[in-house]
Coordinates of C-alpha atoms in Angstrom, one line a residue:
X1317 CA 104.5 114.6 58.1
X1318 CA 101.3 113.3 58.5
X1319 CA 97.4 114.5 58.0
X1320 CA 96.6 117.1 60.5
X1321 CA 94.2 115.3 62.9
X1322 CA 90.4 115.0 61.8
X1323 CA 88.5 118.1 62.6
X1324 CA 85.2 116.1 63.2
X1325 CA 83.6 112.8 62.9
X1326 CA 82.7 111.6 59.4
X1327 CA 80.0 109.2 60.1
X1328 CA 76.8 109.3 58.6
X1329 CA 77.9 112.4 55.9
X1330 CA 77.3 110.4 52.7
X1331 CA 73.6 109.9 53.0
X1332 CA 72.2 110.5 49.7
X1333 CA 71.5 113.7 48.6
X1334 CA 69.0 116.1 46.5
X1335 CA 70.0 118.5 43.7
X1336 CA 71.3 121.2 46.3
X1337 CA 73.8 118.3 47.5
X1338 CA 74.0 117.0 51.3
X1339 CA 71.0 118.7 53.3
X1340 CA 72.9 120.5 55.9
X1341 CA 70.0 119.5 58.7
X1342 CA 71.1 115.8 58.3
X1343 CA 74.7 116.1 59.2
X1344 CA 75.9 115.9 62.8
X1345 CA 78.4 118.6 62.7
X1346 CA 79.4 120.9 59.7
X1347 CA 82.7 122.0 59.2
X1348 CA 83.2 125.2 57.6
X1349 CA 85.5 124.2 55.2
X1350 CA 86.0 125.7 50.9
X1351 CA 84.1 124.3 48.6
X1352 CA 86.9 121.9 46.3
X1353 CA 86.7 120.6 42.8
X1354 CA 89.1 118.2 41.8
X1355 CA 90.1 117.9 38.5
X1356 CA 91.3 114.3 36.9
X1357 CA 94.5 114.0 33.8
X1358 CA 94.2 111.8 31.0
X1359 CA 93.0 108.0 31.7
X1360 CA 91.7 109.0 35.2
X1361 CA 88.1 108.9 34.8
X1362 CA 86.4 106.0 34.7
X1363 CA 84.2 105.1 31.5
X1364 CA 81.1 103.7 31.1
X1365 CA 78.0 102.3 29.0
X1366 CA 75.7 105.2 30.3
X1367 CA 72.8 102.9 29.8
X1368 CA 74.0 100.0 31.7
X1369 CA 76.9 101.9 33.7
X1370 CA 79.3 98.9 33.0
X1371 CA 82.6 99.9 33.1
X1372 CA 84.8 100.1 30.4
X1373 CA 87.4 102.1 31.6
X1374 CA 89.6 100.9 33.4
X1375 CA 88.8 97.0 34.1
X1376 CA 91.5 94.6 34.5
X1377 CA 89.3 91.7 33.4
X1378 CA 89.0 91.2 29.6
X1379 CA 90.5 94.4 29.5
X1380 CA 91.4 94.1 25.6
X1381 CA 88.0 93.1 24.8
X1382 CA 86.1 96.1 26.4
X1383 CA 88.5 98.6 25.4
X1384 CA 88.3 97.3 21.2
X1385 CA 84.5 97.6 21.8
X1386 CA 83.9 100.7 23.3
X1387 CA 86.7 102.6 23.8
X1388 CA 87.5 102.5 20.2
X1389 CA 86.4 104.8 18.0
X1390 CA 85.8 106.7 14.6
X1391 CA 86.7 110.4 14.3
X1392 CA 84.1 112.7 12.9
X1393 CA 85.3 115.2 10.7
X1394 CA 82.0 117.4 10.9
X1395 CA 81.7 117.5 14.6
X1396 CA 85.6 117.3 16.0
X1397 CA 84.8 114.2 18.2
X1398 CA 85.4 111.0 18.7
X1399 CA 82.9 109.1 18.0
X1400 CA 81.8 105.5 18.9
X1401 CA 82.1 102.6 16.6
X1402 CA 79.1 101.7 14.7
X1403 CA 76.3 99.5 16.7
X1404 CA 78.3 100.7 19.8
X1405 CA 77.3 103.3 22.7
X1406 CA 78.8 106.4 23.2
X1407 CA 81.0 105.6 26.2
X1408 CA 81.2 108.8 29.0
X1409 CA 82.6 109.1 32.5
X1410 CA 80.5 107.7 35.5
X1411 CA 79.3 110.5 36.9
X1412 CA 77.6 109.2 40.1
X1413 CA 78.9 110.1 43.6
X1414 CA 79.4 114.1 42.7
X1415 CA 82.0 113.3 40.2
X1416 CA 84.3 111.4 43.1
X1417 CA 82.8 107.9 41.9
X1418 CA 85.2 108.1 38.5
X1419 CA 88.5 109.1 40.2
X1420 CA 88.7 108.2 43.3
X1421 CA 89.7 104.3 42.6
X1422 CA 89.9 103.1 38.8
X1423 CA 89.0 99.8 39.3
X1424 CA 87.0 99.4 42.3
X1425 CA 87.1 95.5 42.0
X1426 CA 91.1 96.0 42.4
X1427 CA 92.5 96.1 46.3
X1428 CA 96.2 95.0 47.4
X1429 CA 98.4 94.0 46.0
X1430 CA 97.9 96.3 42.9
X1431 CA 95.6 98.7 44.8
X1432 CA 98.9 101.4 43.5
X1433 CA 97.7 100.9 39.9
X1434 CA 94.5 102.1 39.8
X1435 CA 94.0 104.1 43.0
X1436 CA 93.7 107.9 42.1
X1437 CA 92.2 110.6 43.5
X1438 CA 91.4 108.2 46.8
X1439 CA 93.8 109.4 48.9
X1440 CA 93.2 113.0 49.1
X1441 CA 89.8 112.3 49.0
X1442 CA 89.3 110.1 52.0
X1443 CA 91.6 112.7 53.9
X1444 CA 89.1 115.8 52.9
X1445 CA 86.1 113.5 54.1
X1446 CA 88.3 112.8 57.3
X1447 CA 88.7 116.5 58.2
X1448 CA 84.8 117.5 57.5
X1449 CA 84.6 117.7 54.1
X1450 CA 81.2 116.3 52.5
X1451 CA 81.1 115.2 48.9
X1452 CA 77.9 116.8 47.3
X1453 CA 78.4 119.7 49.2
X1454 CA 81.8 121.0 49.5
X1455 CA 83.6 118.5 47.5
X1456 CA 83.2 117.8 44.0
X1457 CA 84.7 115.5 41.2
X1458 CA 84.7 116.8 37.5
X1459 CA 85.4 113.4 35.6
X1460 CA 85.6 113.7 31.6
X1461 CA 86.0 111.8 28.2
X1462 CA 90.0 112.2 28.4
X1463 CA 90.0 110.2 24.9
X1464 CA 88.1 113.7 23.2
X1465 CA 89.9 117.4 23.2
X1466 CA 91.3 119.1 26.5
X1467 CA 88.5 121.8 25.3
X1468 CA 86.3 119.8 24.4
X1469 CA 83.1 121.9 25.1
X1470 CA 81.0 119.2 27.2
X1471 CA 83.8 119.2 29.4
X1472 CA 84.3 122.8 30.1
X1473 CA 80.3 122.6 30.5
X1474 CA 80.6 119.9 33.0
X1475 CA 83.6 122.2 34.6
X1476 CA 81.2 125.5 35.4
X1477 CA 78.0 124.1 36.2
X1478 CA 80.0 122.0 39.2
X1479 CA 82.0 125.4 39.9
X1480 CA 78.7 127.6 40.1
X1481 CA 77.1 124.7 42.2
X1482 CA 79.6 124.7 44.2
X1483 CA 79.9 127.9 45.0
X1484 CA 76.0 128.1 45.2
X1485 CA 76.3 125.6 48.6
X1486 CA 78.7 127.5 50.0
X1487 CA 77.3 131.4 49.7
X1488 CA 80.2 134.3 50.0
X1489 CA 83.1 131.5 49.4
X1490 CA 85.3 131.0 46.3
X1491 CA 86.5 127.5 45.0
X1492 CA 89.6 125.6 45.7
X1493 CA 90.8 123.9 42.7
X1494 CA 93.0 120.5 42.7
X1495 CA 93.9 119.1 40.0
X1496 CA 96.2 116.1 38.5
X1497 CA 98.7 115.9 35.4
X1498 CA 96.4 117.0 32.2
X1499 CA 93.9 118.2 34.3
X1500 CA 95.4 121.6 34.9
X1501 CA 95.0 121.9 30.7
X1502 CA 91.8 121.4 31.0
X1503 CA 91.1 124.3 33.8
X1504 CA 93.4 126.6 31.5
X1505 CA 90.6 125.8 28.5
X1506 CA 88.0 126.4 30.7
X1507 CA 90.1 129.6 31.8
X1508 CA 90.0 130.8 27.9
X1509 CA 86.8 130.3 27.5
X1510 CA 84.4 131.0 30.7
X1511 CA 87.1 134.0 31.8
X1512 CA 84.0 136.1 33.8
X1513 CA 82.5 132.4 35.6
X1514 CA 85.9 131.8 36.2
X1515 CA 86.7 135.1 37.9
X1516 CA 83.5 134.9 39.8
X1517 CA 84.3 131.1 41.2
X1518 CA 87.8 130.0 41.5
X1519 CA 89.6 131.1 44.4
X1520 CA 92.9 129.4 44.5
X1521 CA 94.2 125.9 42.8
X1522 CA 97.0 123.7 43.1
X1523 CA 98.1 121.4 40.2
X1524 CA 100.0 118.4 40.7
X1525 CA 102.1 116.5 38.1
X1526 CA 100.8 119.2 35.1
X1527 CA 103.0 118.4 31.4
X1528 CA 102.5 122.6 30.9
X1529 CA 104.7 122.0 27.7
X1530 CA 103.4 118.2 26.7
X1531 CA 104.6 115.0 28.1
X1532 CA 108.4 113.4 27.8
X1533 CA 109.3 111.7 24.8
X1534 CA 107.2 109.0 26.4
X1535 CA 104.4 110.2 24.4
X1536 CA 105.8 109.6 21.4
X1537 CA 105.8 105.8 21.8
X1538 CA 101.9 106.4 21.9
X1539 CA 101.0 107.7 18.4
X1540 CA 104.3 104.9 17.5
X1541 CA 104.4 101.5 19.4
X1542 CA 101.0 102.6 22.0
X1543 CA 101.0 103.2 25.2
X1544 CA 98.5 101.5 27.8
X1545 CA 98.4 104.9 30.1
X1546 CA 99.2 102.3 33.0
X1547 CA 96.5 99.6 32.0
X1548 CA 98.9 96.9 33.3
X1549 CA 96.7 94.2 31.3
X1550 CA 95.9 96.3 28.4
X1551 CA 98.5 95.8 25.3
X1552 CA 99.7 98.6 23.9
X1553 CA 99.2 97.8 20.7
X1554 CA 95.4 97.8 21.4
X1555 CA 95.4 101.3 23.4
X1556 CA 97.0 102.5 19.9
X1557 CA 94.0 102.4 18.5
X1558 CA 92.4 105.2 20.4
X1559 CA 95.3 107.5 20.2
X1560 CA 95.5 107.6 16.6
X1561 CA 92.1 109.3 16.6
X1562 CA 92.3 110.9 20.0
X1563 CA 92.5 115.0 20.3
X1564 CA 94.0 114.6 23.7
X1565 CA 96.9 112.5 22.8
X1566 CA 98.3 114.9 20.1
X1567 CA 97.5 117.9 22.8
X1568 CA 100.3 115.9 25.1
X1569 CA 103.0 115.9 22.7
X1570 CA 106.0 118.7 23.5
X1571 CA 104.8 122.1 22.6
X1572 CA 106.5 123.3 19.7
X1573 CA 106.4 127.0 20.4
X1574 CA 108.2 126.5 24.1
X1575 CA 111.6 127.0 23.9
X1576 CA 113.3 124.5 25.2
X1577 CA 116.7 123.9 27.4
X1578 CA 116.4 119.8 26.7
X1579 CA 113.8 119.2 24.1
X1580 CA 112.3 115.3 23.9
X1581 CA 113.8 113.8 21.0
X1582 CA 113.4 111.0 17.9
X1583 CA 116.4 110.1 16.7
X1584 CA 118.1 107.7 14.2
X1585 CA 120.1 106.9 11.5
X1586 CA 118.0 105.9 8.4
X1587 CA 120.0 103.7 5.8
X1588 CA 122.8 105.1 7.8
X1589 CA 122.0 109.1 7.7
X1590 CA 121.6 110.4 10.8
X1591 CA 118.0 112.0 11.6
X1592 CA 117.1 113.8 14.7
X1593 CA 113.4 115.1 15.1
X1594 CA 112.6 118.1 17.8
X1595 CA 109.6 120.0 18.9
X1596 CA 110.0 122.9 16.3
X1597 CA 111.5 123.4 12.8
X1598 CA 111.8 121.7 9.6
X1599 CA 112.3 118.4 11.1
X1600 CA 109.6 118.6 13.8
X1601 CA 108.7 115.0 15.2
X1602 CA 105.1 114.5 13.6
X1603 CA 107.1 114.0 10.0
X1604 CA 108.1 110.0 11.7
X1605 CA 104.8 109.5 13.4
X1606 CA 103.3 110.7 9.7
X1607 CA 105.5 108.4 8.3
X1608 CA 106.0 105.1 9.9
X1609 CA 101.6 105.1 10.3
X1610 CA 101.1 105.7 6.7
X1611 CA 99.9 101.8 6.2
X1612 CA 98.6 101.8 9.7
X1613 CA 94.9 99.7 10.0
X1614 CA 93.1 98.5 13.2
X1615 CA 90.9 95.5 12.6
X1616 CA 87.5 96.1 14.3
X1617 CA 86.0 93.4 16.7
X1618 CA 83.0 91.5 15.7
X1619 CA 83.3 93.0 12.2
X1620 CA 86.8 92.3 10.8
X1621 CA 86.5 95.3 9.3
X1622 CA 90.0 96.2 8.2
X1623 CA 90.4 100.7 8.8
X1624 CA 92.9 102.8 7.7
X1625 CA 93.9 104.9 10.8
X1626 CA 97.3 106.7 9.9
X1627 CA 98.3 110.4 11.3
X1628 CA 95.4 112.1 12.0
X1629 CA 95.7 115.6 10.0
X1630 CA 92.3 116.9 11.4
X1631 CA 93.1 115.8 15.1
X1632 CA 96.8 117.4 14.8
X1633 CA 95.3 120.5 13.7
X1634 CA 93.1 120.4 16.4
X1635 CA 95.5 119.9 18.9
X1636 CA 97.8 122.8 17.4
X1637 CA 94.6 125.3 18.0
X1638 CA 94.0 123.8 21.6
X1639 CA 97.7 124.6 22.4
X1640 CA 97.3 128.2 21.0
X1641 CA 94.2 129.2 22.8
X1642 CA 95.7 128.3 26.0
X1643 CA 99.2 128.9 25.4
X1644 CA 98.7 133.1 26.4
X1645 CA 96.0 132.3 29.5
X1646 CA 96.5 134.1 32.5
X1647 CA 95.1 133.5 36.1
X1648 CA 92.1 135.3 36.8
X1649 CA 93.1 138.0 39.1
X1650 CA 93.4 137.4 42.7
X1651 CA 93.9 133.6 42.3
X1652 CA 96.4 131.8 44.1
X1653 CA 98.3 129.6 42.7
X1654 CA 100.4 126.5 43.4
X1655 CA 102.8 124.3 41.8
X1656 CA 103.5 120.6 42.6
X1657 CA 105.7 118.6 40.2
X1658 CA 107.8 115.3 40.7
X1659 CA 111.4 115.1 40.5
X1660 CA 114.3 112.2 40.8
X1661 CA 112.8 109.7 38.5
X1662 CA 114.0 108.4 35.7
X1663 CA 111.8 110.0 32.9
X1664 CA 112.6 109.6 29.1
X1665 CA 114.1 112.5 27.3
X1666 CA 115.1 111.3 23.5
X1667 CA 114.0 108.1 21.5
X1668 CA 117.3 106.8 20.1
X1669 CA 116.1 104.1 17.2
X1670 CA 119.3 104.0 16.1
X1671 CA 119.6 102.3 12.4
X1672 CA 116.0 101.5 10.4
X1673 CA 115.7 101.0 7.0
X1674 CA 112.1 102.3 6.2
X1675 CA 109.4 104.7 8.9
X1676 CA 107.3 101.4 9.1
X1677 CA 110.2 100.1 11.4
X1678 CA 109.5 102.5 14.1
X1679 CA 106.5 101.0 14.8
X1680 CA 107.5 97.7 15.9
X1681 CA 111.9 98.3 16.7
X1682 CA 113.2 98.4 20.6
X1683 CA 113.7 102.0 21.4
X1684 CA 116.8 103.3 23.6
X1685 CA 115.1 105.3 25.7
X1686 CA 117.8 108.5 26.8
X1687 CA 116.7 109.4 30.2
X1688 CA 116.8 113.4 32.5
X1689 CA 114.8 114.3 35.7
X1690 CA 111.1 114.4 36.1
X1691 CA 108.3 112.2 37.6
X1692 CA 108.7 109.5 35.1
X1693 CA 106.3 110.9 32.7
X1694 CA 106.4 114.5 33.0
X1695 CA 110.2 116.2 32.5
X1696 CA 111.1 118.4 35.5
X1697 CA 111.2 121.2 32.7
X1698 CA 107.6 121.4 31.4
X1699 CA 106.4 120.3 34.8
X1700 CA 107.8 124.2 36.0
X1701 CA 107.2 125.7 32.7
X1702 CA 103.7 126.5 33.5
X1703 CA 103.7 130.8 33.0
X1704 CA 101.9 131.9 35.6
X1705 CA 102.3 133.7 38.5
X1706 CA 102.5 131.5 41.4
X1707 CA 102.4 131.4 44.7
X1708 CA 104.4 128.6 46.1
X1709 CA 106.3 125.7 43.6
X1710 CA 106.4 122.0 45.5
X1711 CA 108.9 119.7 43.7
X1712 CA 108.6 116.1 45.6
X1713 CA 110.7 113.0 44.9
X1714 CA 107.7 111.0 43.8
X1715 CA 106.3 109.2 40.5
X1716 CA 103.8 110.9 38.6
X1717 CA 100.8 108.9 40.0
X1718 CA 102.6 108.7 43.2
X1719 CA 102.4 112.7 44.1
X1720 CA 98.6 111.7 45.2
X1721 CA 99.4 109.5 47.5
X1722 CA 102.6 110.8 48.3
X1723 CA 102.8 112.2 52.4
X1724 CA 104.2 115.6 51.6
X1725 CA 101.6 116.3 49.1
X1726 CA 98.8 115.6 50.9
X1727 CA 99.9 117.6 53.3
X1728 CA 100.5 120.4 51.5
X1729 CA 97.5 120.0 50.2
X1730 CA 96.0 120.4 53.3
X1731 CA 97.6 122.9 54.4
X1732 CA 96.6 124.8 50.7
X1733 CA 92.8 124.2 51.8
X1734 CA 93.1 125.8 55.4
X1735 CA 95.0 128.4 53.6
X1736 CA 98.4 127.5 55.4
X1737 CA 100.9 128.2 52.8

């Protein structure tokens, strides 16, 4: 079905507005509609110089070159973070437009025919703003560093001052929270950690696409081979460089404390005896990602500078305690929730190397990839496996970037904000 019909006009709402967001006497008809926060995954906030606001995340042109530069990055053993390279700026998420700027359309230069790749949160937002919603003051964007911890604390920060503002613009009335693929972590760290702000703010939230138990066995190829997190342009090998040192990226990969029906799998036969690496236990698959990065370096640009960047011990343990301080969270009460996943696509299940003759082999062999159900990134079982009490579950036939531009889903998303369901 299609978006319900517009409940007025549009025109002339995104006038520029003060620190208490849209002035209500400058808008030709308001529509009392919830205040909404949306809530982007991994990779879907745009990056930039904060200084110069050029955009480093996600560009199409020179990709490789802006990505080494600034998206790159040291990890600081003092201060958890990732930090930027030497001579370099620390990189953060545009924040202009009331968060909406960074995920509504990752590369705003980009239009058809590969509008698909980096259009995000542009979908659902154009139908709120269709049906009366006005960004600034019912509709909000939290973008964030997706390259540093899901609790990262700037983030969280980020999280409850846009909550409390929110809720500030619209007296007596909760927030509706929307959020995409690791983006529902995020609210469950910011859950953990501001349980009384989020009692007073949230009202009800839907997440779409969520990995509630870590990714497929897709992100295994990240901290192995890379993974360009849909940079079409972007080689793999380069994105590597980030995920080595990013919190985020070992937060992704398959909980070991879940127990699982079909766990995401490494397998192979090494010198000819079989190995197969799993979730939990003695043979838990960081011991191959440990191994085969042992030698692993990543030349710096400009530089030359040759840097060891194996398995991150600091960043794994970090993203062990990030698991465990969200792994018990519970809605605050009254919340509704709602659960939208992707199903019928082919999403990878087990990493089949089959015969290597040292780890360092697995960084650069032709995986068989041995495939179940899910959205093509997220398996159908840690997309349900969230643990909390919901309302309503959605499965959709649909891609995991496709469930936000996908008809049912906007519709039901919809019909979540009129309180339909």
């Amino acid at each position: 079905p299609a978006a319900p019909p517009p409940l007025g006009g549009g025109e002339g709402r995104r006038s520029a507005a003060g620190e208490e967001g849209l002035r209500r006497s400058k808008i030709p008809m308001v529509i009392d509609v919830p205040p909404v926060v949306l809530v982007p995954g991994i990779g879907g906030s745009i990056m930039v110089d904060p200084k110069s606001q050029l955009r480093v995340w996600i560009r199409l042109y020179e990709a490789e070159y802006y990505f080494k530069r600034f998206m790159w990055g040291v990890w600081n053993s003092s201060t958890r973070t990732l930090d930027p390279l030497k001579g370099q700026p620390r990189v953060e998420p545009l924040l202009t437009g009331h968060g909406l700027d960074a995920i509504r359309n990752l590369d705003p230069s980009v239009h058809w025919p590969i509008y698909d790749y980096v259009s995000y949160f542009d979908s659902i937002i154009t139908v709120l703003e269709y049906n009366g919603w006005v960004p600034g003051l019912n509709l909000f964007g939290v973008p964030w560093d997706w390259r540093q911890s899901m609790c990262w604390a700037p983030t969280l920060e980020r999280l409850k001052e846009t909550l409390l503002k929110a809720q500030r613009l619209n007296p007596g009335r909760k927030v509706k929270l929307v959020s995409h693929s690791m983006g529902a972590l995020v609210i469950k760290c910011f859950v953990a950690t501001y349980p009384e702000v989020a009692q007073q703010t949230i009202g009800s939230w839907v997440s779409i696409a969520a990995p509630w138990q870590g990714a497929s066995a897709k992100i295994y190829t990240e901290l192995l081979q890379g993974y360009n997190l849909g940079n079409i342009v972007l080689d793999p090998a380069c994105a590597k460089g980030v995920s080595m040192v990013s919190p985020s990226v070992y937060e992704l990969l398959p909980s070991g404390t879940y127990d699982w029906i079909d766990p995401p799998l490494i397998n192979m036969r090494m010198n000819g005896v079989p190995l197969s690496f799993k979730p939990s236990g003695p043979q838990r698959y960081d011991i191959p990602m440990r191994n085969a990065n042992v030698n692993y370096t990543v030349v710096l640009p400009d530089s030359g500078t040759v840097l060891p960047e194996g398995f991150n011990e600091e960043v794994w343990a970090l993203s062990e305690e990030s698991r465990d301080r969200i792994r018990s969270v519970e809605l605050p009460l009254g919340v509704k929730f709602y659960n939208v996943y992707g199903v019928n696509q082919t999403t990878p299940l087990m990493m089949d190397y089959g015969n290597v003759g040292n780890w360092s082999e697995l960084m650069t062999k032709e995986v068989r990839f041995f495939t179940g159900d899910g959205d093509g990134t997220v398996s159908t079982e840690s997309a349900m496996s969230h643990g909390l009490e919901a309302a309503g579950e959605l499965p959709v036939d649909s891609t995991h970037m496709g469930l936000l531009m996908e008809k049912t889903v906007l519709q039901f998303v919809t019909d979540f904000l009129y309180e339909r369901l």
